[in-house]
Short mmCIF file of C-alpha atoms and ligand atoms in Angstrom, two decimals:
data_model
loop_
_atom_site.label_atom_id
_atom_site.label_comp_id
_atom_site.label_asym_id
_atom_site.label_seq_id
_atom_site.Cartn_x
_atom_site.Cartn_y
_atom_site.Cartn_z
CA MET O 5 14.86 -11.52 -18.37
CA LYS O 6 11.98 -11.37 -15.84
CA LYS O 7 9.34 -8.72 -16.55
CA VAL O 8 7.67 -6.60 -13.87
CA LEU O 9 4.84 -4.08 -14.23
CA ILE O 10 4.92 -1.32 -11.63
CA THR O 11 1.86 0.88 -11.31
CA GLY O 12 2.31 4.27 -9.77
CA ALA O 13 5.85 4.03 -11.03
CA ALA O 14 6.45 7.77 -11.17
CA GLY O 15 5.51 8.25 -7.52
CA PHE O 16 7.77 8.30 -4.50
CA LEU O 17 7.72 4.57 -3.75
CA GLY O 18 7.09 3.42 -7.30
CA SER O 19 10.14 5.20 -8.64
CA HIS O 20 12.41 3.66 -5.98
CA LEU O 21 10.98 0.25 -6.85
CA CYS O 22 11.74 0.86 -10.52
CA ASP O 23 15.41 1.61 -9.58
CA ARG O 24 15.59 -1.56 -7.51
CA PHE O 25 14.13 -3.91 -10.14
CA ILE O 26 16.35 -2.39 -12.83
CA LYS O 27 19.34 -2.99 -10.55
CA GLU O 28 18.19 -6.62 -10.09
CA GLY O 29 18.23 -7.12 -13.89
CA PHE O 30 14.52 -7.04 -14.55
CA HIS O 31 12.67 -5.64 -17.57
CA VAL O 32 10.58 -2.90 -15.95
CA ILE O 33 7.26 -1.64 -17.38
CA ALA O 34 6.43 1.55 -15.51
CA MET O 35 2.84 2.84 -15.54
CA ASP O 36 1.47 6.09 -14.15
CA ASN O 37 -1.26 8.55 -14.99
CA LEU O 38 0.95 11.33 -13.53
CA ILE O 39 -1.80 12.79 -11.31
CA THR O 40 0.43 12.70 -8.25
CA GLY O 41 3.54 11.11 -9.75
CA ARG O 42 6.25 13.03 -11.57
CA LEU O 43 8.28 11.97 -14.62
CA SER O 44 11.33 13.60 -13.06
CA ASN O 45 11.43 10.69 -10.58
CA ILE O 46 12.09 8.15 -13.38
CA GLU O 47 13.51 10.17 -16.27
CA HIS O 48 16.98 8.82 -15.58
CA LEU O 49 15.70 5.35 -16.53
CA PHE O 50 14.28 6.33 -19.90
CA PRO O 51 17.52 5.66 -21.89
CA LEU O 52 17.60 2.07 -20.66
CA LYS O 53 16.59 -0.76 -23.05
CA ASN O 54 14.94 -2.75 -20.26
CA PHE O 55 12.76 0.15 -19.17
CA GLU O 56 9.42 1.25 -20.71
CA PHE O 57 6.91 3.88 -19.57
CA TYR O 58 3.15 3.71 -20.23
CA HIS O 59 1.16 6.90 -19.49
CA HIS O 60 -1.98 5.20 -18.40
CA ASP O 61 -4.67 5.27 -15.68
CA VAL O 62 -4.90 1.83 -14.17
CA SER O 63 -8.56 2.41 -13.26
CA LYS O 64 -9.13 1.79 -16.92
CA PHE O 65 -8.52 -1.52 -18.72
CA ILE O 66 -4.81 -2.34 -18.76
CA HIS O 67 -3.17 -3.86 -21.84
CA VAL O 68 0.42 -5.07 -21.67
CA PRO O 69 1.71 -7.02 -24.66
CA GLY O 70 3.69 -10.26 -24.13
CA ASN O 71 4.49 -12.11 -20.99
CA LEU O 72 4.62 -10.69 -17.47
CA ASP O 73 6.09 -12.28 -14.37
CA TYR O 74 5.24 -9.81 -11.61
CA ILE O 75 2.87 -6.88 -11.04
CA LEU O 76 3.39 -4.38 -8.18
CA HIS O 77 0.27 -2.22 -7.65
CA PHE O 78 1.57 1.06 -6.16
CA ALA O 79 -0.72 3.53 -7.93
CA SER O 80 -2.70 5.57 -5.42
CA PRO O 81 -2.73 9.03 -3.90
CA ALA O 82 -1.07 8.45 -0.55
CA SER O 83 -1.10 11.61 1.48
CA PRO O 84 -4.02 13.12 3.38
CA ILE O 85 -3.99 16.26 1.14
CA ASP O 86 -4.01 14.14 -2.06
CA TYR O 87 -6.90 11.94 -1.08
CA LEU O 88 -8.94 14.83 0.25
CA LYS O 89 -8.39 16.63 -3.02
CA ILE O 90 -9.14 13.66 -5.28
CA PRO O 91 -11.27 11.33 -3.22
CA ILE O 92 -13.07 9.63 -6.16
CA GLN O 93 -9.81 8.80 -8.02
CA THR O 94 -8.46 7.42 -4.71
CA LEU O 95 -11.39 5.04 -4.38
CA LYS O 96 -11.20 4.09 -8.06
CA VAL O 97 -7.55 3.22 -8.15
CA GLY O 98 -7.91 1.03 -5.07
CA SER O 99 -10.95 -0.77 -6.37
CA LEU O 100 -11.21 -0.63 -10.22
CA GLY O 101 -7.41 -0.34 -10.40
CA ILE O 102 -6.69 -3.43 -8.43
CA HIS O 103 -9.38 -5.35 -10.25
CA ASN O 104 -7.65 -4.55 -13.53
CA CYS O 105 -4.28 -5.51 -12.10
CA LEU O 106 -5.56 -8.83 -10.77
CA GLY O 107 -7.35 -9.59 -14.05
CA LEU O 108 -4.15 -8.86 -15.96
CA ALA O 109 -2.14 -11.06 -13.53
CA LYS O 110 -4.62 -13.89 -14.03
CA ALA O 111 -4.42 -13.57 -17.83
CA LYS O 112 -0.59 -13.51 -17.72
CA ASN O 113 -0.17 -15.99 -14.84
CA ALA O 114 1.85 -13.33 -13.03
CA ARG O 115 2.42 -12.83 -9.31
CA VAL O 116 0.85 -9.64 -7.82
CA LEU O 117 2.09 -7.63 -4.84
CA ILE O 118 -0.19 -4.85 -3.63
CA ALA O 119 0.71 -1.78 -1.61
CA SER O 120 -1.54 -1.74 1.36
CA THR O 121 -1.08 0.53 4.34
CA SER O 122 -1.07 1.02 8.10
CA GLU O 123 -4.24 3.03 7.39
CA VAL O 124 -6.16 -0.25 7.32
CA TYR O 125 -5.71 -0.13 11.13
CA GLY O 126 -7.30 3.34 11.19
CA ASP O 127 -6.91 5.07 14.57
CA PRO O 128 -5.69 1.85 16.19
CA THR O 129 -6.79 0.63 19.62
CA VAL O 130 -4.06 -2.04 19.58
CA HIS O 131 -0.46 -0.88 19.91
CA PRO O 132 1.93 -1.70 18.30
CA GLN O 133 -0.16 -2.89 15.33
CA THR O 134 0.05 -6.60 14.50
CA GLU O 135 -1.27 -7.99 11.23
CA ASP O 136 -4.12 -9.80 12.92
CA TYR O 137 -5.64 -6.56 14.25
CA TRP O 138 -8.68 -5.63 12.14
CA GLY O 139 -8.57 -1.88 12.67
CA ASN O 140 -10.65 1.03 13.79
CA VAL O 141 -11.68 2.88 10.59
CA ASN O 142 -14.26 5.55 10.01
CA PRO O 143 -15.61 4.69 6.52
CA ILE O 144 -17.23 8.11 5.95
CA GLY O 145 -14.53 10.32 7.44
CA PRO O 146 -12.03 12.23 5.28
CA ARG O 147 -9.55 9.35 5.37
CA GLY O 148 -12.28 6.78 4.57
CA VAL O 149 -11.73 7.07 0.83
CA TYR O 150 -8.14 5.92 1.22
CA ASP O 151 -8.56 3.54 4.16
CA GLU O 152 -11.56 1.69 2.69
CA ALA O 153 -10.08 1.51 -0.81
CA LYS O 154 -7.01 -0.17 0.65
CA ARG O 155 -9.13 -2.48 2.76
CA PHE O 156 -11.20 -3.40 -0.30
CA GLN O 157 -7.94 -3.91 -2.21
CA GLU O 158 -6.76 -6.49 0.35
CA ALA O 159 -10.15 -8.31 0.26
CA MET O 160 -10.12 -8.40 -3.58
CA THR O 161 -6.55 -9.63 -3.60
CA MET O 162 -7.30 -12.43 -1.18
CA ALA O 163 -10.41 -13.37 -3.18
CA TYR O 164 -8.30 -13.76 -6.40
CA HIS O 165 -5.89 -15.83 -4.38
CA THR O 166 -8.47 -18.20 -2.86
CA PHE O 167 -10.89 -18.32 -5.79
CA HIS O 168 -8.49 -18.25 -8.78
CA GLY O 169 -5.38 -19.56 -7.10
CA LEU O 170 -3.49 -16.40 -8.09
CA GLU O 171 -0.08 -15.83 -6.51
CA THR O 172 -0.56 -12.71 -4.37
CA ARG O 173 1.44 -10.78 -1.76
CA ILE O 174 0.20 -7.92 0.50
CA VAL O 175 2.54 -5.39 2.10
CA ARG O 176 1.16 -3.05 4.81
CA ILE O 177 3.36 -0.01 4.54
CA PHE O 178 3.88 2.31 7.52
CA ASN O 179 5.10 5.93 7.25
CA THR O 180 8.00 5.99 4.87
CA TYR O 181 10.28 8.90 3.89
CA GLY O 182 13.21 9.65 1.69
CA PRO O 183 14.27 11.46 -1.48
CA ARG O 184 11.57 12.09 -4.15
CA MET O 185 8.80 12.74 -1.65
CA ARG O 186 6.70 15.55 -3.06
CA LEU O 187 7.53 18.78 -1.23
CA ASN O 188 3.95 19.91 -1.07
CA ASP O 189 2.00 16.67 -0.62
CA GLY O 190 1.09 17.70 2.94
CA ARG O 191 2.85 14.82 4.64
CA VAL O 192 4.62 15.82 7.80
CA LEU O 193 8.22 15.35 6.75
CA PRO O 194 8.14 17.36 3.49
CA ALA O 195 5.89 19.90 5.28
CA PHE O 196 8.42 20.48 8.07
CA ILE O 197 11.52 20.46 5.86
CA GLY O 198 9.82 22.73 3.33
CA GLN O 199 8.84 25.18 6.06
CA ALA O 200 12.37 25.12 7.49
CA LEU O 201 13.90 25.83 4.07
CA ARG O 202 11.46 28.69 3.36
CA GLY O 203 12.03 30.21 6.77
CA GLU O 204 8.50 29.55 8.00
CA ASP O 205 7.37 28.21 11.34
CA LEU O 206 6.77 24.48 11.58
CA THR O 207 3.06 23.62 11.82
CA VAL O 208 2.38 20.88 14.34
CA PHE O 209 -1.24 19.64 14.23
CA GLY O 210 -2.97 19.16 17.57
CA ASP O 211 -0.64 19.18 20.61
CA GLY O 212 1.90 17.02 18.75
CA SER O 213 1.53 14.06 21.19
CA GLN O 214 0.38 11.82 18.35
CA THR O 215 3.05 9.37 17.30
CA ARG O 216 4.35 7.94 14.04
CA SER O 217 7.20 5.53 13.19
CA PHE O 218 9.21 6.55 10.16
CA CYS O 219 10.95 4.06 7.86
CA TYR O 220 13.64 5.05 5.33
CA VAL O 221 12.66 4.19 1.71
CA ASP O 222 15.62 1.92 1.03
CA ASP O 223 14.66 -0.30 3.96
CA LEU O 224 11.04 -0.42 2.79
CA VAL O 225 12.09 -1.40 -0.77
CA GLU O 226 14.27 -4.21 0.60
CA GLY O 227 11.34 -5.56 2.66
CA ILE O 228 9.02 -5.37 -0.41
CA TYR O 229 11.52 -7.14 -2.65
CA ARG O 230 11.93 -9.94 -0.12
CA LEU O 231 8.15 -10.25 0.34
CA LEU O 232 7.56 -10.49 -3.42
CA LEU O 233 10.05 -13.36 -3.69
CA SER O 234 8.76 -15.13 -0.58
CA SER O 235 5.90 -17.64 -0.51
CA TYR O 236 3.80 -15.81 2.13
CA VAL O 237 0.32 -14.71 0.99
CA TYR O 238 -1.01 -12.95 4.09
CA PRO O 239 -0.41 -9.27 4.89
CA VAL O 240 3.00 -8.34 6.26
CA ASN O 241 3.81 -5.02 8.06
CA ILE O 242 6.89 -3.28 6.74
CA GLY O 243 8.04 -0.24 8.69
CA ASN O 244 10.40 1.00 11.25
CA PRO O 245 9.27 0.45 14.85
CA SER O 246 11.23 3.47 16.13
CA GLU O 247 8.29 5.60 17.35
CA ILE O 248 8.37 9.35 17.99
CA THR O 249 5.79 12.03 18.81
CA ILE O 250 5.17 14.63 16.10
CA LYS O 251 6.35 17.41 18.47
CA GLU O 252 9.67 15.59 18.98
CA PHE O 253 9.86 15.04 15.24
CA ALA O 254 9.50 18.78 14.65
CA GLU O 255 12.32 19.44 17.13
CA GLU O 256 14.54 16.95 15.29
CA ILE O 257 13.81 18.76 12.00
CA ILE O 258 14.60 22.11 13.63
CA LYS O 259 17.97 20.70 14.79
CA LEU O 260 18.75 19.06 11.43
CA THR O 261 18.05 22.14 9.32
CA GLY O 262 19.38 24.66 11.78
CA THR O 263 16.33 26.86 11.20
CA LYS O 264 15.66 29.75 13.61
CA GLN O 265 11.91 29.26 13.26
CA LYS O 266 9.67 27.83 15.97
CA VAL O 267 6.85 25.30 16.26
CA ILE O 268 3.31 26.65 15.91
CA TYR O 269 0.19 24.64 16.66
CA LYS O 270 -2.78 24.15 14.35
CA ASN O 271 -6.01 22.15 14.73
CA LEU O 272 -5.74 18.39 14.53
CA PRO O 273 -7.39 17.06 11.31
CA GLN O 274 -10.39 14.75 11.80
CA ASP O 275 -9.63 11.05 12.50
CA ASP O 276 -5.84 11.67 12.69
CA PRO O 277 -4.50 8.47 14.24
CA LYS O 278 -3.19 9.04 17.77
CA GLN O 279 -0.47 6.42 17.61
CA ARG O 280 1.17 4.23 15.06
CA GLN O 281 3.92 1.67 15.32
CA PRO O 282 4.44 -1.46 13.31
CA ASP O 283 4.92 -4.85 14.97
CA ILE O 284 7.46 -6.37 12.59
CA THR O 285 7.78 -9.80 14.17
CA LYS O 286 6.34 -11.45 11.03
CA ALA O 287 8.68 -9.58 8.63
CA LYS O 288 11.61 -10.61 10.82
CA GLU O 289 10.57 -14.29 10.94
CA ILE O 290 9.29 -14.77 7.43
CA LEU O 291 11.54 -12.41 5.41
CA ASN O 292 14.51 -12.15 7.71
CA TRP O 293 14.06 -8.41 7.37
CA GLU O 294 14.38 -5.49 9.67
CA PRO O 295 15.19 -1.78 8.99
CA LYS O 296 18.87 -0.81 8.90
CA VAL O 297 18.81 2.95 8.49
CA ASP O 298 18.25 4.98 11.64
CA ARG O 299 16.29 8.24 11.57
CA ALA O 300 19.35 10.50 11.91
CA GLU O 301 20.99 8.94 8.81
CA GLY O 302 17.78 8.76 6.77
CA LEU O 303 16.75 12.32 7.62
CA LYS O 304 20.18 13.60 6.63
CA LYS O 305 19.92 12.01 3.16
CA THR O 306 16.34 13.24 2.76
CA TYR O 307 17.30 16.77 3.78
CA GLU O 308 20.12 16.77 1.18
CA TYR O 309 17.59 15.86 -1.48
CA PHE O 310 15.24 18.72 -0.56
CA CYS O 311 18.20 21.14 -0.43
CA SER O 312 18.98 20.21 -4.03
CA LEU O 313 15.60 21.35 -5.29
CA SER O 314 15.28 24.62 -7.17
CA LYS O 315 14.00 27.76 -5.39
CA GLU O 316 11.03 27.77 -7.80
CA GLU O 317 10.06 24.26 -6.71
CA LEU O 318 10.52 25.09 -3.07
CA ASN O 319 8.20 28.05 -3.20
CA LYS O 320 5.50 26.31 -5.25
CA LYS O 321 2.90 26.06 -2.51
CA GLU O 322 -0.32 24.12 -2.95
CA HIS O 323 -2.95 25.49 -0.75
CA PHE O 324 -5.18 23.14 1.15
CA ASP O 325 -7.61 24.03 3.90
CA PHE O 326 -7.10 21.32 6.50
CA GLU O 327 -9.21 23.33 8.96
CA LYS O 328 -12.28 22.44 6.87
CA TYR O 329 -11.75 18.83 7.88
CA THR O 330 -11.12 19.50 11.52
CA LEU O 331 -13.27 18.27 14.44
CA ARG O 332 -14.88 21.23 16.11
N1 UDP Q 29 1.23 16.80 10.72
C1 UDP Q 29 1.65 17.91 11.37
N2 UDP Q 29 1.99 19.02 10.62
C2 UDP Q 29 1.92 19.02 9.25
C3 UDP Q 29 1.55 17.87 8.55
C4 UDP Q 29 1.20 16.72 9.38
O1 UDP Q 29 1.69 17.95 12.62
O2 UDP Q 29 2.23 20.08 8.68
C5 UDP Q 29 0.87 15.62 11.52
C6 UDP Q 29 -0.46 14.90 11.14
O3 UDP Q 29 -1.58 15.54 11.77
C7 UDP Q 29 -0.18 13.47 11.60
C8 UDP Q 29 1.31 13.28 11.44
O4 UDP Q 29 1.87 14.61 11.32
O5 UDP Q 29 -0.53 13.38 12.98
C9 UDP Q 29 1.69 12.50 10.20
O6 UDP Q 29 1.01 13.07 9.11
P1 UDP Q 29 1.19 12.55 7.60
O7 UDP Q 29 0.25 13.38 6.80
O8 UDP Q 29 2.64 12.68 7.23
O9 UDP Q 29 0.79 11.07 7.58
P2 UDP Q 29 -0.29 10.13 8.28
O10 UDP Q 29 0.52 9.20 9.07
O11 UDP Q 29 -1.18 10.96 9.17
O12 UDP Q 29 -1.04 9.50 7.20
#
């Protein structure tokens, strides 16, 4: 039985990856320090013999007994609120964390796949974003802790590949959504659905003309699985090219939830990318992959998940002052 270590396993993406690798017959070692991840995302796997959970911070030395075939490094805060609240941990998990993962992979002769992000492109001046675009990132802005950690992570991963001959894969993940997103992580989809369910107005930042392209989590997991098993070592964009403005997105959520609330406008956070859309030519060619789930279907499934949450969870609001980080 092949063994895979998944860091950030209790998070949104990590937990879906655990499910997928269990389904594919792997032995899964799940690792998480539970700062932003939640055990409830993976507790259904605990009874399984081929599933283990290590409560560990990957920024510290990682010990895993026995052999290991694959490592997927998905540990990281991944929403603007999270990395503004815990900037140092965000930098550490992308730098010390990846170093530990790569060192472990070298010791075990395992293949590593790292979760990179469209944030490496920053506020892009090339549209749609192709993998050969180097990006437009402000290193000292509020997003810098995340963007630069991820850029460092890519550099470190390529260095282990070229210098040590390690088997490495890099996925650049664009905005992804689906069940198990944290309701209060500040990302736009849980923010809008949470507001609709609580009977609050939907907060659009700026004038809502900024765009994003949202990919359903099952499609993303399929792309990652294919990339891991491929022989391609350079970064590959995985995302859904269907682009939408945030204002239109708010209107879609209003329609989906049937809320009587309206859209209200707040200041745009600093360095908020104006447009984002993946060019997925590479993924199509190399992995024979493209997204299958359209937004209407994906949003319906995601909404059902949020509707199943308890009232208590729905009303648990984390306060974060985005205005503090807004251009004046
Ligand atoms: N956004 C918004 N209202 C919210 C939360 C986010 O208008 O309550 C906007 C945010 O400014 C950004 C977009 O939605 O332009 C996507 O934000 P998210 O935090 O989900 O991810 P990002 O792609 O910016 O990392």
